[in-house]
Every structure is written in C-alpha cells, then in structure tokens.
GROMACS .gro file of N, CA, C and O in nm:
model
  540
    1MET      N    1   4.501  -1.357 -10.612
    1MET     CA    2   4.463  -1.252 -10.520
    1MET      C    3   4.424  -1.129 -10.602
    1MET      O    4   4.503  -1.080 -10.679
    2GLU      N    5   4.303  -1.082 -10.580
    2GLU     CA    6   4.255  -0.964 -10.652
    2GLU      C    7   4.280  -0.840 -10.568
    2GLU      O    8   4.227  -0.828 -10.457
    3ASP      N    9   4.363  -0.750 -10.619
    3ASP     CA   10   4.401  -0.629 -10.545
    3ASP      C   11   4.444  -0.667 -10.404
    3ASP      O   12   4.537  -0.742 -10.386
    4ASN      N   13   4.375  -0.615 -10.305
    4ASN     CA   14   4.409  -0.643 -10.166
    4ASN      C   15   4.308  -0.734 -10.099
    4ASN      O   16   4.298  -0.736  -9.976
    5ILE      N   17   4.231  -0.809 -10.176
    5ILE     CA   18   4.130  -0.898 -10.120
    5ILE      C   19   4.181  -1.041 -10.129
    5ILE      O   20   4.211  -1.090 -10.238
    6LEU      N   21   4.192  -1.106 -10.014
    6LEU     CA   22   4.240  -1.244 -10.012
    6LEU      C   23   4.125  -1.342 -10.033
    6LEU      O   24   4.018  -1.326  -9.975
    7ALA      N   25   4.149  -1.442 -10.113
    7ALA     CA   26   4.058  -1.556 -10.125
    7ALA      C   27   4.106  -1.661 -10.024
    7ALA      O   28   4.221  -1.656  -9.978
    8ARG      N   29   4.021  -1.755  -9.990
    8ARG     CA   30   4.058  -1.858  -9.893
    8ARG      C   31   4.188  -1.929  -9.934
    8ARG      O   32   4.275  -1.954  -9.852
    9GLU      N   33   4.203  -1.957 -10.063
    9GLU     CA   34   4.322  -2.030 -10.109
    9GLU      C   35   4.450  -1.946 -10.102
    9GLU      O   36   4.560  -2.000 -10.112
   10ASP      N   37   4.438  -1.815 -10.081
   10ASP     CA   38   4.557  -1.730 -10.066
   10ASP      C   39   4.622  -1.747  -9.929
   10ASP      O   40   4.738  -1.712  -9.911
   11ILE      N   41   4.547  -1.799  -9.833
   11ILE     CA   42   4.600  -1.819  -9.697
   11ILE      C   43   4.657  -1.960  -9.693
   11ILE      O   44   4.585  -2.058  -9.677
   12THR      N   45   4.788  -1.970  -9.710
   12THR     CA   46   4.852  -2.100  -9.724
   12THR      C   47   4.916  -2.151  -9.596
   12THR      O   48   4.958  -2.266  -9.590
   13GLU      N   49   4.924  -2.068  -9.494
   13GLU     CA   50   4.976  -2.110  -9.364
   13GLU      C   51   4.859  -2.146  -9.273
   13GLU      O   52   4.746  -2.113  -9.302
   14ASN      N   53   4.891  -2.212  -9.161
   14ASN     CA   54   4.789  -2.239  -9.059
   14ASN      C   55   4.775  -2.113  -8.975
   14ASN      O   56   4.870  -2.069  -8.910
   15VAL      N   57   4.654  -2.057  -8.977
   15VAL     CA   58   4.631  -1.924  -8.918
   15VAL      C   59   4.507  -1.924  -8.830
   15VAL      O   60   4.407  -1.988  -8.861
   16ILE      N   61   4.516  -1.848  -8.722
   16ILE     CA   62   4.398  -1.812  -8.645
   16ILE      C   63   4.381  -1.662  -8.664
   16ILE      O   64   4.475  -1.584  -8.644
   17ALA      N   65   4.264  -1.622  -8.709
   17ALA     CA   66   4.234  -1.480  -8.731
   17ALA      C   67   4.157  -1.430  -8.610
   17ALA      O   68   4.058  -1.492  -8.569
   18ILE      N   69   4.201  -1.318  -8.555
   18ILE     CA   70   4.140  -1.263  -8.433
   18ILE      C   71   4.093  -1.121  -8.461
   18ILE      O   72   4.174  -1.033  -8.489
   19LYS      N   73   3.961  -1.102  -8.452
   19LYS     CA   74   3.904  -0.968  -8.472
   19LYS      C   75   3.916  -0.888  -8.343
   19LYS      O   76   3.875  -0.934  -8.237
   20ILE      N   77   3.970  -0.767  -8.356
   20ILE     CA   78   3.985  -0.680  -8.238
   20ILE      C   79   3.911  -0.548  -8.261
   20ILE      O   80   3.955  -0.443  -8.213
   21ASN      N   81   3.800  -0.553  -8.331
   21ASN     CA   82   3.729  -0.431  -8.370
   21ASN      C   83   3.702  -0.335  -8.254
   21ASN      O   84   3.718  -0.215  -8.268
   22GLN      N   85   3.661  -0.388  -8.139
   22GLN     CA   86   3.626  -0.300  -8.027
   22GLN      C   87   3.748  -0.244  -7.955
   22GLN      O   88   3.742  -0.137  -7.896
   23ALA      N   89   3.859  -0.315  -7.959
   23ALA     CA   90   3.980  -0.271  -7.887
   23ALA      C   91   4.072  -0.185  -7.973
   23ALA      O   92   4.157  -0.115  -7.920
   24TYR      N   93   4.055  -0.190  -8.105
   24TYR     CA   94   4.148  -0.122  -8.194
   24TYR      C   95   4.127   0.029  -8.195
   24TYR      O   96   4.016   0.077  -8.186
   25ARG      N   97   4.238   0.100  -8.206
   25ARG     CA   98   4.232   0.244  -8.231
   25ARG      C   99   4.355   0.281  -8.314
   25ARG      O  100   4.457   0.213  -8.309
   26GLU      N  101   4.343   0.386  -8.391
   26GLU     CA  102   4.455   0.433  -8.473
   26GLU      C  103   4.572   0.470  -8.382
   26GLU      O  104   4.554   0.509  -8.268
   27ASN      N  105   4.691   0.456  -8.434
   27ASN     CA  106   4.814   0.495  -8.364
   27ASN      C  107   4.845   0.413  -8.239
   27ASN      O  108   4.910   0.462  -8.147
   28MET      N  109   4.798   0.288  -8.235
   28MET     CA  110   4.835   0.201  -8.123
   28MET      C  111   4.985   0.171  -8.135
   28MET      O  112   5.037   0.161  -8.246
   29THR      N  113   5.050   0.155  -8.021
   29THR     CA  114   5.190   0.114  -8.025
   29THR      C  115   5.197  -0.033  -8.064
   29THR      O  116   5.097  -0.106  -8.057
   30GLU      N  117   5.315  -0.076  -8.101
   30GLU     CA  118   5.337  -0.217  -8.136
   30GLU      C  119   5.298  -0.307  -8.020
   30GLU      O  120   5.233  -0.411  -8.039
   31LEU      N  121   5.334  -0.269  -7.897
   31LEU     CA  122   5.302  -0.349  -7.778
   31LEU      C  123   5.152  -0.350  -7.752
   31LEU      O  124   5.094  -0.455  -7.721
   32GLU      N  125   5.086  -0.237  -7.763
   32GLU     CA  126   4.941  -0.232  -7.742
   32GLU      C  127   4.867  -0.323  -7.839
   32GLU      O  128   4.777  -0.398  -7.801
   33LEU      N  129   4.907  -0.319  -7.965
   33LEU     CA  130   4.842  -0.402  -8.067
   33LEU      C  131   4.866  -0.550  -8.037
   33LEU      O  132   4.772  -0.631  -8.044
   34TYR      N  133   4.986  -0.585  -8.000
   34TYR     CA  134   5.018  -0.724  -7.965
   34TYR      C  135   4.935  -0.770  -7.847
   34TYR      O  136   4.876  -0.878  -7.849
   35GLU      N  137   4.928  -0.689  -7.744
   35GLU     CA  138   4.857  -0.730  -7.622
   35GLU      C  139   4.707  -0.748  -7.644
   35GLU      O  140   4.648  -0.840  -7.589
   36VAL      N  141   4.645  -0.662  -7.722
   36VAL     CA  142   4.501  -0.682  -7.746
   36VAL      C  143   4.477  -0.800  -7.839
   36VAL      O  144   4.372  -0.865  -7.831
   37THR      N  145   4.573  -0.830  -7.926
   37THR     CA  146   4.557  -0.943  -8.017
   37THR      C  147   4.580  -1.076  -7.947
   37THR      O  148   4.502  -1.170  -7.962
   38ARG      N  149   4.685  -1.085  -7.869
   38ARG     CA  150   4.721  -1.214  -7.808
   38ARG      C  151   4.630  -1.252  -7.693
   38ARG      O  152   4.610  -1.367  -7.663
   39GLY      N  153   4.565  -1.154  -7.636
   39GLY     CA  154   4.506  -1.168  -7.509
   39GLY      C  155   4.380  -1.235  -7.487
   39GLY      O  156   4.350  -1.272  -7.543
   40CYS      N  157   4.316  -1.282  -7.427
   40CYS     CA  158   4.208  -1.343  -7.353
   40CYS      C  159   4.092  -1.393  -7.442
   40CYS      O  160   3.989  -1.327  -7.452
   41TRP      N  161   4.112  -1.507  -7.504
   41TRP     CA  162   4.016  -1.558  -7.603
   41TRP      C  163   3.959  -1.693  -7.564
   41TRP      O  164   4.027  -1.776  -7.505
   42LYS      N  165   3.835  -1.711  -7.602
   42LYS     CA  166   3.771  -1.842  -7.587
   42LYS      C  167   3.800  -1.918  -7.717
   42LYS      O  168   3.739  -1.890  -7.820
   43VAL      N  169   3.898  -2.007  -7.713
   43VAL     CA  170   3.940  -2.081  -7.832
   43VAL      C  171   3.933  -2.231  -7.806
   43VAL      O  172   3.934  -2.275  -7.691
   44ASP      N  173   3.928  -2.306  -7.912
   44ASP     CA  174   3.947  -2.450  -7.907
   44ASP      C  175   4.099  -2.467  -7.905
   44ASP      O  176   4.164  -2.452  -8.007
   45VAL      N  177   4.156  -2.492  -7.787
   45VAL     CA  178   4.301  -2.492  -7.770
   45VAL      C  179   4.369  -2.593  -7.862
   45VAL      O  180   4.472  -2.561  -7.921
   46LYS      N  181   4.314  -2.711  -7.875
   46LYS     CA  182   4.375  -2.812  -7.963
   46LYS      C  183   4.383  -2.759  -8.106
   46LYS      O  184   4.482  -2.778  -8.175
   47ARG      N  185   4.280  -2.691  -8.149
   47ARG     CA  186   4.278  -2.634  -8.284
   47ARG      C  187   4.372  -2.514  -8.294
   47ARG      O  188   4.448  -2.500  -8.390
   48ALA      N  189   4.366  -2.428  -8.193
   48ALA     CA  190   4.451  -2.308  -8.192
   48ALA      C  191   4.600  -2.345  -8.193
   48ALA      O  192   4.680  -2.276  -8.255
   49GLU      N  193   4.635  -2.453  -8.124
   49GLU     CA  194   4.775  -2.495  -8.118
   49GLU      C  195   4.829  -2.539  -8.254
   49GLU      O  196   4.949  -2.547  -8.273
   50LYS      N  197   4.743  -2.566  -8.349
   50LYS     CA  198   4.785  -2.603  -8.484
   50LYS      C  199   4.817  -2.481  -8.569
   50LYS      O  200   4.876  -2.493  -8.676
   51ALA      N  201   4.778  -2.363  -8.521
   51ALA     CA  202   4.805  -2.239  -8.595
   51ALA      C  203   4.949  -2.196  -8.575
   51ALA      O  204   4.999  -2.193  -8.462
   52ASP      N  205   5.014  -2.161  -8.684
   52ASP     CA  206   5.150  -2.109  -8.677
   52ASP      C  207   5.150  -1.957  -8.663
   52ASP      O  208   5.245  -1.899  -8.612
   53TYR      N  209   5.044  -1.895  -8.713
   53TYR     CA  210   5.036  -1.748  -8.715
   53TYR      C  211   4.899  -1.701  -8.665
   53TYR      O  212   4.800  -1.772  -8.678
   54ALA      N  213   4.898  -1.579  -8.612
   54ALA     CA  214   4.774  -1.512  -8.574
   54ALA      C  215   4.763  -1.383  -8.654
   54ALA      O  216   4.858  -1.305  -8.660
   55PHE      N  217   4.648  -1.365  -8.717
   55PHE     CA  218   4.618  -1.240  -8.786
   55PHE      C  219   4.546  -1.149  -8.687
   55PHE      O  220   4.451  -1.191  -8.622
   56CYS      N  221   4.588  -1.025  -8.678
   56CYS     CA  222   4.518  -0.921  -8.605
   56CYS      C  223   4.426  -0.853  -8.706
   56CYS      O  224   4.475  -0.792  -8.802
   57ILE      N  225   4.294  -0.865  -8.687
   57ILE     CA  226   4.197  -0.818  -8.784
   57ILE      C  227   4.118  -0.699  -8.729
   57ILE      O  228   4.063  -0.706  -8.619
   58TYR      N  229   4.113  -0.593  -8.805
   58TYR     CA  230   4.029  -0.478  -8.773
   58TYR      C  231   3.942  -0.447  -8.894
   58TYR      O  232   3.994  -0.418  -9.002
   59LYS      N  233   3.812  -0.460  -8.875
   59LYS     CA  234   3.714  -0.435  -8.982
   59LYS      C  235   3.750  -0.509  -9.111
   59LYS      O  236   3.743  -0.453  -9.220
   60GLY      N  237   3.791  -0.635  -9.095
   60GLY     CA  238   3.820  -0.720  -9.210
   60GLY      C  239   3.959  -0.704  -9.269
   60GLY      O  240   3.995  -0.777  -9.360
   61ILE      N  241   4.039  -0.611  -9.217
   61ILE     CA  242   4.173  -0.584  -9.269
   61ILE      C  243   4.277  -0.641  -9.172
   61ILE      O  244   4.269  -0.620  -9.051
   62ILE      N  245   4.376  -0.710  -9.226
   62ILE     CA  246   4.485  -0.766  -9.145
   62ILE      C  247   4.581  -0.652  -9.109
   62ILE      O  248   4.644  -0.594  -9.196
   63LYS      N  249   4.587  -0.621  -8.981
   63LYS     CA  250   4.671  -0.511  -8.933
   63LYS      C  251   4.810  -0.557  -8.892
   63LYS      O  252   4.905  -0.479  -8.896
   64GLU      N  253   4.822  -0.682  -8.848
   64GLU     CA  254   4.952  -0.736  -8.810
   64GLU      C  255   4.943  -0.887  -8.815
   64GLU      O  256   4.834  -0.944  -8.811
   65VAL      N  257   5.060  -0.952  -8.824
   65VAL     CA  258   5.068  -1.098  -8.823
   65VAL      C  259   5.173  -1.136  -8.719
   65VAL      O  260   5.284  -1.081  -8.718
   66TYR      N  261   5.135  -1.230  -8.631
   66TYR     CA  262   5.225  -1.276  -8.526
   66TYR      C  263   5.256  -1.423  -8.546
   66TYR      O  264   5.168  -1.502  -8.582
   67LYS      N  265   5.380  -1.460  -8.520
   67LYS     CA  266   5.420  -1.601  -8.519
   67LYS      C  267   5.394  -1.651  -8.378
   67LYS      O  268   5.447  -1.596  -8.281
   68ILE      N  269   5.312  -1.755  -8.367
   68ILE     CA  270   5.272  -1.808  -8.237
   68ILE      C  271   5.376  -1.906  -8.186
   68ILE      O  272   5.416  -1.998  -8.258
   69LYS      N  273   5.418  -1.885  -8.061
   69LYS     CA  274   5.510  -1.979  -7.997
   69LYS      C  275   5.432  -2.082  -7.916
   69LYS      O  276   5.465  -2.200  -7.917
   70GLU      N  277   5.331  -2.036  -7.840
   70GLU     CA  278   5.250  -2.127  -7.760
   70GLU      C  279   5.122  -2.059  -7.713
   70GLU      O  280   5.112  -1.936  -7.714
   71TRP      N  281   5.026  -2.142  -7.673
   71TRP     CA  282   4.902  -2.095  -7.611
   71TRP      C  283   4.908  -2.131  -7.463
   71TRP      O  284   4.950  -2.241  -7.427
   72ILE      N  285   4.870  -2.036  -7.378
   72ILE     CA  286   4.872  -2.056  -7.234
   72ILE      C  287   4.742  -2.003  -7.175
   72ILE      O  288   4.671  -1.926  -7.240
   73PRO      N  289   4.707  -2.043  -7.052
   73PRO     CA  290   4.587  -1.988  -6.989
   73PRO      C  291   4.595  -1.836  -6.979
   73PRO      O  292   4.701  -1.780  -6.947
   74ALA      N  293   4.486  -1.769  -7.010
   74ALA     CA  294   4.482  -1.622  -7.006
   74ALA      C  295   4.516  -1.573  -6.866
   74ALA      O  296   4.478  -1.634  -6.766
   75GLY      N  297   4.589  -1.463  -6.862
   75GLY     CA  298   4.630  -1.405  -6.735
   75GLY      C  299   4.762  -1.458  -6.683
   75GLY      O  300   4.810  -1.415  -6.579
   76SER      N  301   4.822  -1.553  -6.754
   76SER     CA  302   4.950  -1.610  -6.711
   76SER      C  303   5.063  -1.509  -6.719
   76SER      O  304   5.158  -1.514  -6.642
   77ILE      N  305   5.055  -1.420  -6.816
   77ILE     CA  306   5.158  -1.319  -6.837
   77ILE      C  307   5.091  -1.181  -6.828
   77ILE      O  308   4.991  -1.158  -6.895
   78PRO      N  309   5.145  -1.091  -6.746
   78PRO     CA  310   5.085  -0.958  -6.736
   78PRO      C  311   5.084  -0.887  -6.872
   78PRO      O  312   5.173  -0.906  -6.954
   79ARG      N  313   4.982  -0.805  -6.891
   79ARG     CA  314   4.974  -0.722  -7.010
   79ARG      C  315   4.980  -0.577  -6.963
   79ARG      O  316   4.878  -0.519  -6.927
   80PRO      N  317   5.100  -0.517  -6.961
   80PRO     CA  318   5.119  -0.384  -6.904
   80PRO      C  319   5.030  -0.275  -6.964
   80PRO      O  320   4.993  -0.181  -6.895
   81THR      N  321   4.995  -0.287  -7.091
   81THR     CA  322   4.912  -0.183  -7.152
   81THR      C  323   4.763  -0.205  -7.124
   81THR      O  324   4.682  -0.121  -7.157
   82LEU      N  325   4.730  -0.318  -7.060
   82LEU     CA  326   4.591  -0.349  -7.025
   82LEU      C  327   4.582  -0.394  -6.880
   82LEU      O  328   4.530  -0.502  -6.850
   83PRO      N  329   4.629  -0.313  -6.785
   83PRO     CA  330   4.637  -0.359  -6.645
   83PRO      C  331   4.501  -0.389  -6.582
   83PRO      O  332   4.493  -0.470  -6.491
   84ASP      N  333   4.394  -0.327  -6.630
   84ASP     CA  334   4.263  -0.347  -6.570
   84ASP      C  335   4.176  -0.446  -6.646
   84ASP      O  336   4.060  -0.464  -6.613
   85ALA      N  337   4.232  -0.510  -6.748
   85ALA     CA  338   4.154  -0.604  -6.829
   85ALA      C  339   4.115  -0.725  -6.746
   85ALA      O  340   4.196  -0.780  -6.672
   86GLU      N  341   3.989  -0.764  -6.758
   86GLU     CA  342   3.942  -0.883  -6.689
   86GLU      C  343   3.994  -1.007  -6.758
   86GLU      O  344   4.020  -1.007  -6.878
   87THR      N  345   4.008  -1.114  -6.681
   87THR     CA  346   4.052  -1.241  -6.736
   87THR      C  347   3.950  -1.348  -6.697
   87THR      O  348   3.964  -1.413  -6.594
   88PRO      N  349   3.847  -1.365  -6.779
   88PRO     CA  350   3.747  -1.469  -6.749
   88PRO      C  351   3.810  -1.608  -6.750
   88PRO      O  352   3.910  -1.632  -6.819
   89ALA      N  353   3.751  -1.698  -6.672
   89ALA     CA  354   3.800  -1.836  -6.668
   89ALA      C  355   3.783  -1.901  -6.806
   89ALA      O  356   3.701  -1.857  -6.887
   90ASP      N  357   3.859  -2.005  -6.829
   90ASP     CA  358   3.852  -2.083  -6.954
   90ASP      C  359   3.888  -2.002  -7.077
   90ASP      O  360   3.840  -2.030  -7.187
   91ARG      N  361   3.970  -1.902  -7.062
   91ARG     CA  362   4.020  -1.824  -7.176
   91ARG      C  363   4.169  -1.849  -7.192
   91ARG      O  364   4.237  -1.890  -7.099
   92PHE      N  365   4.217  -1.822  -7.313
   92PHE     CA  366   4.357  -1.846  -7.343
   92PHE      C  367   4.418  -1.725  -7.413
   92PHE      O  368   4.347  -1.642  -7.468
   93GLU      N  369   4.551  -1.720  -7.410
   93GLU     CA  370   4.626  -1.617  -7.481
   93GLU      C  371   4.746  -1.685  -7.546
   93GLU      O  372   4.789  -1.791  -7.501
   94PHE      N  373   4.795  -1.624  -7.651
   94PHE     CA  374   4.915  -1.680  -7.712
   94PHE      C  375   5.037  -1.597  -7.677
   94PHE      O  376   5.027  -1.480  -7.644
   95VAL      N  377   5.150  -1.660  -7.683
   95VAL     CA  378   5.279  -1.594  -7.670
   95VAL      C  379   5.340  -1.601  -7.810
   95VAL      O  380   5.338  -1.707  -7.873
   96GLY      N  381   5.389  -1.489  -7.858
   96GLY     CA  382   5.445  -1.489  -7.993
   96GLY      C  383   5.529  -1.368  -8.019
   96GLY      O  384   5.568  -1.296  -7.927
   97GLU      N  385   5.554  -1.347  -8.146
   97GLU     CA  386   5.634  -1.234  -8.190
   97GLU      C  387   5.587  -1.194  -8.329
   97GLU      O  388   5.517  -1.271  -8.396
   98ILE      N  389   5.625  -1.077  -8.370
   98ILE     CA  390   5.588  -1.033  -8.504
   98ILE      C  391   5.647  -1.131  -8.606
   98ILE      O  392   5.761  -1.174  -8.593
   99ALA      N  393   5.566  -1.168  -8.703
   99ALA     CA  394   5.605  -1.268  -8.803
   99ALA      C  395   5.718  -1.216  -8.891
   99ALA      O  396   5.747  -1.096  -8.895
  100GLU      N  397   5.777  -1.310  -8.964
  100GLU     CA  398   5.884  -1.277  -9.057
  100GLU      C  399   5.833  -1.180  -9.164
  100GLU      O  400   5.714  -1.179  -9.196
  101GLU      N  401   5.925  -1.102  -9.220
  101GLU     CA  402   5.888  -0.999  -9.319
  101GLU      C  403   5.812  -1.055  -9.438
  101GLU      O  404   5.715  -0.995  -9.484
  102ASN      N  405   5.854  -1.171  -9.490
  102ASN     CA  406   5.786  -1.225  -9.608
  102ASN      C  407   5.641  -1.261  -9.578
  102ASN      O  408   5.553  -1.244  -9.664
  103ILE      N  409   5.612  -1.306  -9.458
  103ILE     CA  410   5.474  -1.338  -9.418
  103ILE      C  411   5.396  -1.209  -9.398
  103ILE      O  412   5.282  -1.195  -9.444
  104ARG      N  413   5.456  -1.112  -9.332
  104ARG     CA  414   5.390  -0.983  -9.310
  104ARG      C  415   5.359  -0.917  -9.444
  104ARG      O  416   5.249  -0.867  -9.465
  105ASP      N  417   5.456  -0.917  -9.535
  105ASP     CA  418   5.435  -0.856  -9.668
  105ASP      C  419   5.321  -0.923  -9.743
  105ASP      O  420   5.249  -0.858  -9.819
  106LYS      N  421   5.307  -1.051  -9.724
  106LYS     CA  422   5.203  -1.129  -9.793
  106LYS      C  423   5.062  -1.092  -9.744
  106LYS      O  424   4.967  -1.097  -9.822
  107TYR      N  425   5.048  -1.056  -9.616
  107TYR     CA  426   4.915  -1.042  -9.557
  107TYR      C  427   4.876  -0.904  -9.505
  107TYR      O  428   4.757  -0.868  -9.510
  108ILE      N  429   4.968  -0.826  -9.452
  108ILE     CA  430   4.929  -0.701  -9.386
  108ILE      C  431   4.862  -0.606  -9.485
  108ILE      O  432   4.905  -0.591  -9.598
  109GLU      N  433   4.754  -0.545  -9.435
  109GLU     CA  434   4.668  -0.451  -9.508
  109GLU      C  435   4.585  -0.518  -9.618
  109GLU      O  436   4.522  -0.451  -9.698
  110LYS      N  437   4.581  -0.651  -9.617
  110LYS     CA  438   4.494  -0.724  -9.709
  110LYS      C  439   4.360  -0.746  -9.639
  110LYS      O  440   4.353  -0.754  -9.517
  111SER      N  441   4.255  -0.759  -9.717
  111SER     CA  442   4.121  -0.779  -9.663
  111SER      C  443   4.082  -0.926  -9.665
  111SER      O  444   4.103  -0.995  -9.764
  112ILE      N  445   4.026  -0.971  -9.553
  112ILE     CA  446   3.963  -1.103  -9.550
  112ILE      C  447   3.815  -1.090  -9.512
  112ILE      O  448   3.750  -1.186  -9.476
  113ALA      N  449   3.764  -0.968  -9.524
  113ALA     CA  450   3.623  -0.943  -9.489
  113ALA      C  451   3.530  -1.035  -9.568
  113ALA      O  452   3.427  -1.078  -9.516
  114ASN      N  453   3.565  -1.066  -9.691
  114ASN     CA  454   3.483  -1.152  -9.775
  114ASN      C  455   3.477  -1.296  -9.724
  114ASN      O  456   3.391  -1.373  -9.765
  115LEU      N  457   3.567  -1.333  -9.632
  115LEU     CA  458   3.569  -1.469  -9.577
  115LEU      C  459   3.483  -1.483  -9.452
  115LEU      O  460   3.472  -1.592  -9.397
  116TYR      N  461   3.423  -1.374  -9.408
  116TYR     CA  462   3.332  -1.377  -9.294
  116TYR      C  463   3.189  -1.369  -9.342
  116TYR      O  464   3.160  -1.299  -9.440
  117ARG      N  465   3.101  -1.437  -9.272
  117ARG     CA  466   2.958  -1.423  -9.302
  117ARG      C  467   2.909  -1.293  -9.240
  117ARG      O  468   2.953  -1.255  -9.132
  118ARG      N  469   2.819  -1.228  -9.307
  118ARG     CA  470   2.763  -1.102  -9.258
  118ARG      C  471   2.708  -1.120  -9.117
  118ARG      O  472   2.634  -1.212  -9.091
  119GLY      N  473   2.751  -1.033  -9.028
  119GLY     CA  474   2.702  -1.037  -8.891
  119GLY      C  475   2.767  -1.143  -8.803
  119GLY      O  476   2.725  -1.162  -8.690
  120GLU      N  477   2.869  -1.212  -8.854
  120GLU     CA  478   2.936  -1.315  -8.776
  120GLU      C  479   2.999  -1.253  -8.652
  120GLU      O  480   3.083  -1.164  -8.662
  121ALA      N  481   2.958  -1.299  -8.534
  121ALA     CA  482   2.999  -1.236  -8.410
  121ALA      C  483   3.127  -1.293  -8.351
  121ALA      O  484   3.200  -1.222  -8.282
  122ASN      N  485   3.157  -1.419  -8.376
  122ASN     CA  486   3.274  -1.481  -8.315
  122ASN      C  487   3.401  -1.411  -8.363
  122ASN      O  488   3.425  -1.401  -8.483
  123PRO      N  489   3.484  -1.362  -8.270
  123PRO     CA  490   3.607  -1.292  -8.311
  123PRO      C  491   3.718  -1.385  -8.360
  123PRO      O  492   3.819  -1.339  -8.411
  124ILE      N  493   3.698  -1.516  -8.345
  124ILE     CA  494   3.801  -1.614  -8.380
  124ILE      C  495   3.759  -1.691  -8.504
  124ILE      O  496   3.647  -1.739  -8.515
  125LYS      N  497   3.853  -1.704  -8.598
  125LYS     CA  498   3.829  -1.785  -8.717
  125LYS      C  499   3.958  -1.858  -8.749
  125LYS      O  500   4.067  -1.801  -8.740
  126TYR      N  501   3.946  -1.986  -8.784
  126TYR     CA  502   4.062  -2.070  -8.812
  126TYR      C  503   4.075  -2.094  -8.963
  126TYR      O  504   3.976  -2.120  -9.030
  127TYR      N  505   4.198  -2.088  -9.011
  127TYR     CA  506   4.230  -2.122  -9.149
  127TYR      C  507   4.343  -2.223  -9.144
  127TYR      O  508   4.459  -2.186  -9.128
  128MET      N  509   4.307  -2.351  -9.153
  128MET     CA  510   4.406  -2.458  -9.140
  128MET      C  511   4.425  -2.526  -9.274
  128MET      O  512   4.330  -2.553  -9.346
  129ASN      N  513   4.550  -2.554  -9.306
  129ASN     CA  514   4.587  -2.619  -9.431
  129ASN      C  515   4.665  -2.745  -9.398
  129ASN      O  516   4.769  -2.738  -9.335
  130GLU      N  517   4.615  -2.857  -9.441
  130GLU     CA  518   4.679  -2.987  -9.411
  130GLU      C  519   4.820  -2.994  -9.464
  130GLU      O  520   4.903  -3.064  -9.409
  131THR      N  521   4.851  -2.923  -9.571
  131THR     CA  522   4.984  -2.932  -9.628
  131THR      C  523   5.088  -2.855  -9.546
  131THR      O  524   5.206  -2.868  -9.567
  132TYR      N  525   5.042  -2.773  -9.452
  132TYR     CA  526   5.134  -2.695  -9.368
  132TYR      C  527   5.113  -2.736  -9.223
  132TYR      O  528   5.047  -2.668  -9.148
  133LYS      N  529   5.170  -2.845  -9.183
  133LYS     CA  530   5.154  -2.893  -9.046
  133LYS      C  531   5.265  -2.837  -8.959
  133LYS      O  532   5.379  -2.828  -8.998
  134ARG      N  533   5.224  -2.798  -8.840
  134ARG     CA  534   5.320  -2.745  -8.742
  134ARG      C  535   5.410  -2.858  -8.692
  134ARG      O  536   5.363  -2.968  -8.672
  135ASN      N  537   5.536  -2.829  -8.670
  135ASN     CA  538   5.631  -2.931  -8.621
  135ASN      C  539   5.601  -2.969  -8.478
  135ASN      O  540   5.569  -2.895  -8.396
   0.00000   0.00000   0.00000
C-alpha cells in the first residue's frame, strides 16, 4: 500500500463499495452516513450477499466501513434521517453495523479512486476474494 492509496490486492475481504458522492456532506452524523450508505441500491443481490463489508465512498475516499448482516428489499426499514427518500422498485438495502476497529483502521480515509475507471457512473463496485468466503 503506497501512502493512503489502496491497490486491488490490498482489499482482502469481500467488499461492496458504494459511492455516495451526491448525498455526502461534511459533518454528517453517524446515523446519517449509515442511512445514505445502506440505502436503496440497484445491486446483483446474489453477488452483494457474498460481501462481508460495505465501503462508504466519497470522491474515491473510504469514509466508513460497515459489516453487513443481510440484504433486504429497499424500504423494508424506515430511514429516519431520510423520511422523504424515494424507494424505487427492485432496489435493495443492507442491514449492518460499523465494522470492527481493525477493519476500519485498515481502510478508512484510504483512496480507491485509482480502482475506478474515469467517468464510471455506477455507484456500486464489488471486490470479491475467493479466499475469504462468507459463512
């Protein structure tokens, strides 16, 4: 790992990276950040269910890491900080919690911008490692 820039091989867990560029703002509460990260995504559910962690990404920087418990249809659980958010059909959200300290220390404030293609619009990116299979 060079400084704070992660190479693909530095991501050793099964991860789904979620870009929240449009929803992010400085000084968000822990709950606000969680709700915009977990919330309403068009994902390949079978693939997403293999992820153990979700990266919250803002402008290529990992702002938080969540341990995923499960994926459920979007809108199943109210998001109090986003009461007016639309819930399009065929979208999903995860239920989780802030990851363990050692995982957070490994990734938070690190850049994965180099792992995206310039202009890549999809907010979802998967980093799956066969050696780390979910139980």
